[in-house]
Short mmCIF file of C-alpha atoms in Angstrom, two decimals:
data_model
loop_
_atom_site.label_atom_id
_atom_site.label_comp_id
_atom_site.label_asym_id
_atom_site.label_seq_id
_atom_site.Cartn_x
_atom_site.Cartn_y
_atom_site.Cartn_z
CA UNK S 12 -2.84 -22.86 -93.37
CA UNK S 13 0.83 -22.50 -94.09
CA UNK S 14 2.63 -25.84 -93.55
CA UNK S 15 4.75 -26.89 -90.49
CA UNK S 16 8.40 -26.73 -91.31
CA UNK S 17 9.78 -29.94 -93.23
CA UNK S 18 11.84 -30.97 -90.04
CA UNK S 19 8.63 -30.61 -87.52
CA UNK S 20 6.39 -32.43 -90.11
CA UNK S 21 8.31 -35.47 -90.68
CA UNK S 22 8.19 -35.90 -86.92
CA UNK S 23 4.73 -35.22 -86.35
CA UNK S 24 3.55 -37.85 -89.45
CA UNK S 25 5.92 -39.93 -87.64
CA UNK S 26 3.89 -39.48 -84.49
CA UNK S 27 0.62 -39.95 -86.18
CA UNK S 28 1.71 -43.43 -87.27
CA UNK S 29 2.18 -44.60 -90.56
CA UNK S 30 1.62 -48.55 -90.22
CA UNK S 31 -1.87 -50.61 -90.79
CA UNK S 32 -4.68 -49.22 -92.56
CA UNK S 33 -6.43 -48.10 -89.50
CA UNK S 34 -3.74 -46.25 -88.24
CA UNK S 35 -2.88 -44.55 -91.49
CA UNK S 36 -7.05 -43.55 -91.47
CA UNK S 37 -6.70 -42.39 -88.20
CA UNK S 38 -3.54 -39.85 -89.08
CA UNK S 39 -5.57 -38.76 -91.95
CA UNK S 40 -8.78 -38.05 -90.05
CA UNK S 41 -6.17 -36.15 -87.23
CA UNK S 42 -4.66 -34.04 -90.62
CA UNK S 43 -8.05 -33.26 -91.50
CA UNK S 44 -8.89 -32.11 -88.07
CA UNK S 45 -5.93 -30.16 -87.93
CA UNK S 46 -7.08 -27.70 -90.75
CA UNK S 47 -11.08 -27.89 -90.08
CA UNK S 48 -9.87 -26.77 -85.62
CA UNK S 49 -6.92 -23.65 -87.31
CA UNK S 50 -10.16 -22.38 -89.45
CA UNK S 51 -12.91 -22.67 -87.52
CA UNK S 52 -11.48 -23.08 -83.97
CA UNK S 53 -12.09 -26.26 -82.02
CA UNK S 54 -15.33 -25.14 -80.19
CA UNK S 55 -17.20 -24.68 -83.64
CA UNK S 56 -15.77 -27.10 -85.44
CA UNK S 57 -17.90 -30.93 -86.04
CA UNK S 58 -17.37 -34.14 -86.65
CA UNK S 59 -19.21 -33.57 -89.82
CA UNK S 60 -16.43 -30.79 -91.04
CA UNK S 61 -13.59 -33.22 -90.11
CA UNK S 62 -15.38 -36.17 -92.15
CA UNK S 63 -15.58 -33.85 -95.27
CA UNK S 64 -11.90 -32.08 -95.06
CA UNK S 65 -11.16 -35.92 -94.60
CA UNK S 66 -13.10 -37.02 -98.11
CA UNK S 67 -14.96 -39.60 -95.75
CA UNK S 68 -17.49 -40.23 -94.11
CA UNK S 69 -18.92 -38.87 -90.35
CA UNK S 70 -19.59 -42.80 -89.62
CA UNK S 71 -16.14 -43.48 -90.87
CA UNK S 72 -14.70 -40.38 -88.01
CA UNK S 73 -16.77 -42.17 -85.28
CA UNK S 74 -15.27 -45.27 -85.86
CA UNK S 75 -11.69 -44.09 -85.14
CA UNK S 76 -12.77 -41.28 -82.68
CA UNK S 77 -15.51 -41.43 -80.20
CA UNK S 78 -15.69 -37.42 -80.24
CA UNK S 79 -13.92 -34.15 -80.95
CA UNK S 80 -11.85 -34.62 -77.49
CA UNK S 81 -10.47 -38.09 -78.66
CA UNK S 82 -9.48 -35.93 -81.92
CA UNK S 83 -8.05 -33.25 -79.81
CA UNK S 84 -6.23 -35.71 -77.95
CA UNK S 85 -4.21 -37.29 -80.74
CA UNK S 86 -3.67 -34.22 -82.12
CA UNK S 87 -2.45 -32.34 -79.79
CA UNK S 88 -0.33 -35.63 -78.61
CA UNK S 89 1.61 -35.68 -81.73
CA UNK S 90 2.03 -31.92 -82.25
CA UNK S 91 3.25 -31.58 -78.82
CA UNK S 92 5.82 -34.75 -79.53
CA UNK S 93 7.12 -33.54 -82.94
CA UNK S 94 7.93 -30.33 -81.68
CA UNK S 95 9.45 -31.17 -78.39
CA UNK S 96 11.49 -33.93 -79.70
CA UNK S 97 12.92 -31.89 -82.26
CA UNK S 98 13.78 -29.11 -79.62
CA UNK S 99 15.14 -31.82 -76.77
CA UNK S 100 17.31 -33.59 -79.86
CA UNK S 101 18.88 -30.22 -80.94
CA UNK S 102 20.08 -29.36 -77.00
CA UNK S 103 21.36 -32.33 -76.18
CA UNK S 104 25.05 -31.39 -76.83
CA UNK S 105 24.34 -28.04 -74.75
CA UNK S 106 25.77 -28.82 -71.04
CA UNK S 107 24.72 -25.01 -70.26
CA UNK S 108 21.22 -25.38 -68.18
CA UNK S 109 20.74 -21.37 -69.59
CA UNK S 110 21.36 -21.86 -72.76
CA UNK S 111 18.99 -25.03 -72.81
CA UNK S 112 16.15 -22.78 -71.61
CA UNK S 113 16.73 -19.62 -73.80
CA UNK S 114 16.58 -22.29 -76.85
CA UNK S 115 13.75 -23.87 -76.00
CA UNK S 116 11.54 -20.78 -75.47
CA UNK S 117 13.06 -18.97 -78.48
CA UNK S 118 12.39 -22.65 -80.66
CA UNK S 119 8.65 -22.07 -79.74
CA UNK S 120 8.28 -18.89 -80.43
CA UNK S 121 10.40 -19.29 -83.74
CA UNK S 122 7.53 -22.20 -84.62
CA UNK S 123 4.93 -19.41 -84.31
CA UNK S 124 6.88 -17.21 -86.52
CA UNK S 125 7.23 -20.08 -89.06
CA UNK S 126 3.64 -21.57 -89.00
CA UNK S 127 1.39 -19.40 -87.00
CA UNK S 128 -1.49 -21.47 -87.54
CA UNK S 129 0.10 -24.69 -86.45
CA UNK S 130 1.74 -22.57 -83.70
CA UNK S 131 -2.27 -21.55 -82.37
CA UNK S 132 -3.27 -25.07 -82.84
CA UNK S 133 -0.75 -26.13 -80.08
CA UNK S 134 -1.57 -23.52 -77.64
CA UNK S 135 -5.14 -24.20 -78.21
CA UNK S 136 -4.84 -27.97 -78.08
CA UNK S 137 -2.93 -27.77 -75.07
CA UNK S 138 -6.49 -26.07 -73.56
CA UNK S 139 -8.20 -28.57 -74.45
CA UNK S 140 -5.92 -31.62 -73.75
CA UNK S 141 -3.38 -30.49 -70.66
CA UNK S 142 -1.81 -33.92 -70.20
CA UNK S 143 0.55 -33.33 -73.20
CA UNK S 144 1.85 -29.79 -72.29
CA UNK S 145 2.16 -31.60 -68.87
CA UNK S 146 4.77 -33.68 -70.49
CA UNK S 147 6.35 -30.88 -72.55
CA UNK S 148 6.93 -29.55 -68.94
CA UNK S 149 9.16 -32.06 -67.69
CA UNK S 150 11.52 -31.10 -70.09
CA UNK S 151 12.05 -27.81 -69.01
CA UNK S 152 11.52 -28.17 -65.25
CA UNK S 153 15.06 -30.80 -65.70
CA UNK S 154 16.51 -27.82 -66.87
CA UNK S 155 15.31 -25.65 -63.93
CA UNK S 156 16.55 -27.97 -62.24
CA UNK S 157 19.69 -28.39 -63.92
CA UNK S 158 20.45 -24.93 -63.50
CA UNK S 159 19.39 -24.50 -60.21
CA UNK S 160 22.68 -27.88 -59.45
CA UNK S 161 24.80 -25.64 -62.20
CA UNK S 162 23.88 -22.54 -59.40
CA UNK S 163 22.74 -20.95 -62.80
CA UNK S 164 19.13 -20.31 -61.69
CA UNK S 165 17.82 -18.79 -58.04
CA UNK S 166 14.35 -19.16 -58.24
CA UNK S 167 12.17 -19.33 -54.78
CA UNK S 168 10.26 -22.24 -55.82
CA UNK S 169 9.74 -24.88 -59.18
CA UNK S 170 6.27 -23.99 -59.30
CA UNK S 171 6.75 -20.00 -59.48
CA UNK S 172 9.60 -20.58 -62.05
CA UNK S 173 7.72 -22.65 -64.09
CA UNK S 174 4.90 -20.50 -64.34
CA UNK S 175 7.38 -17.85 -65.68
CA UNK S 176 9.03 -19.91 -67.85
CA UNK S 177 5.45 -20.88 -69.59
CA UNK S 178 3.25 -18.11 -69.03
CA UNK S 179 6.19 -15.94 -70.90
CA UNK S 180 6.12 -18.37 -73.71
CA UNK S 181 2.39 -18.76 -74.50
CA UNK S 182 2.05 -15.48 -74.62
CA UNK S 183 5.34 -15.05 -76.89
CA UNK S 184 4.04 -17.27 -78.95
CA UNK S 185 0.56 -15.68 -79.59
CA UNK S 186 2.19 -12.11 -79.89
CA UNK S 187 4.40 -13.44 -83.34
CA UNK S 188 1.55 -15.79 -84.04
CA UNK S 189 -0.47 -12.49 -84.37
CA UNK S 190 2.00 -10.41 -86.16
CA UNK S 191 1.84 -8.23 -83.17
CA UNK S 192 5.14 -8.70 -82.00
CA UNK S 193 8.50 -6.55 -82.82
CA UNK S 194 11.67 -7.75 -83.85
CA UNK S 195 13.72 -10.30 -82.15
CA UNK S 196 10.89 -10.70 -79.63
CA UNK S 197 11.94 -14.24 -79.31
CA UNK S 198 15.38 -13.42 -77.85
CA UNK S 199 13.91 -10.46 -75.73
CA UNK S 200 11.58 -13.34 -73.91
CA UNK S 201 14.21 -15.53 -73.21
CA UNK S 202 16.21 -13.23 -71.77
CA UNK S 203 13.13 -12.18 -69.74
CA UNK S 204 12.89 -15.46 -68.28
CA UNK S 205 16.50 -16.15 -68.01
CA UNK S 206 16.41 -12.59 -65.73
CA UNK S 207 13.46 -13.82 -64.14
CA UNK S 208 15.36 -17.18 -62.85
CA UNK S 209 17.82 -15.27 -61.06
CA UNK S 210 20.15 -14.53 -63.79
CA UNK S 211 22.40 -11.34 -64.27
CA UNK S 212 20.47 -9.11 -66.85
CA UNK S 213 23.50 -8.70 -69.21
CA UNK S 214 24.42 -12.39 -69.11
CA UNK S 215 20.96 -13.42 -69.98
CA UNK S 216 20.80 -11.38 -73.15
CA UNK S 217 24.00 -12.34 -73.85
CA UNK S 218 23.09 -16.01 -73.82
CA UNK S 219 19.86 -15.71 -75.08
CA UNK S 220 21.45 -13.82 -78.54
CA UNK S 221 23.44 -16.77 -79.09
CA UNK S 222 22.67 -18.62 -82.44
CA UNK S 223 19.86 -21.17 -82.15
CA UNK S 224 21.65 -24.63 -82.84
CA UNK S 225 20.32 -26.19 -86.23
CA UNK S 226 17.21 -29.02 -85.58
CA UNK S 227 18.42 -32.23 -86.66
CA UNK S 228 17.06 -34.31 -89.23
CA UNK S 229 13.91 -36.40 -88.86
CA UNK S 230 15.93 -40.10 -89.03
CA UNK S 231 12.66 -42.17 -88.10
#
């Protein structure tokens, strides 16, 4: 399982919590789980597996985590945060509701390019524990909406656009994750969606070429 990228890791150790000894057992038991769910996929995966990847015991995994769900759950909250955050902190000098979507979908699909493993972990997390991606959401539905104020967007309704905006995405993501995908398919998708929101077809590839600002530095 190829590591996430230095910048995404700090932040998601960060969001596994680092303090007391329980909570530095329960980010290891989550690390484990993260390996034993990429191998084996969360549906086969057991408690039992997660105690060993751990080098504990399966009494010592119930005491932290009632069952694989609870694991999911933290998992997939922290994932979810480390990414996000590091995508939301890296657009917040962009004033350009456009160019705030096109990076965010491209940053996600760049994170499946970069770790596909950790990339199929979050997609498959997010199955099993919805309220996070929920979350994730918000962040690009204020840009919908920003760009729908900016009179960048035309979309007939949030809940239409949003569907584009994460169906497109997902499956992005699982297209590089797989190797399946052809070049710049990241910047392709964006300006898909970009299209899709009402945009002019040349404008949105135009935007969605532009370099991918640089994610800053884990600062804690």
């Amino acid at each position: 399982m190829a590591p996430l990228p230095p910048v995404l890791a700090q932040r998601f150790v960060a969001a596994l919590g680092t303090g007391g000894k329980r909570e530095r057992t329960r980010a290891q038991l989550v690390h484990a789980a993260a390996h034993v769910f990429a191998d084996r996929g969360w549906s086969q995966a057991t408690m039992a597996q997660v105690a060993e990847a751990a080098g504990v015991t399966t009494g010592t995994v119930y005491n932290h985590f009632a069952s694989k769900e609870e694991i999911a759950e933290a998992l997939s909250l922290a994932l979810a945060a480390a990414v996000n955050q590091a995508i939301v902190a890296s657009i917040e000098p962009v004033k350009d509701a456009a160019q705030r979507m096109a990076i965010g979908q491209r940053r996600f699909v760049w994170l499946a390019a970069e770790s596909p493993s950790w990339a199929c972990l979050l997609l498959e997390m997010a199955a099993i524990a919805p309220r996070h991606v929920r979350e994730v959401e918000q962040d690009a539905l204020r840009d919908l909406r920003l760009g729908v104020r900016q009179k960048r967007f035309k979309v007939p309704s949030e809940e239409s656009a949003m569907e584009v905006v994460t169906g497109v995405v997902q499956a992005a993501m699982r297209r590089v994750a797989a190797g399946a995908a052809p070049p710049r398919h990241d910047v392709a998708c964006a300006a898909l969606v970009l299209r899709a929101l009402g945009m002019d077809p040349a404008e949105a590839m135009e935007i969605a070429r532009r370099p991918l600002p640089d994610l800053p530095p884990f600062t804690g």
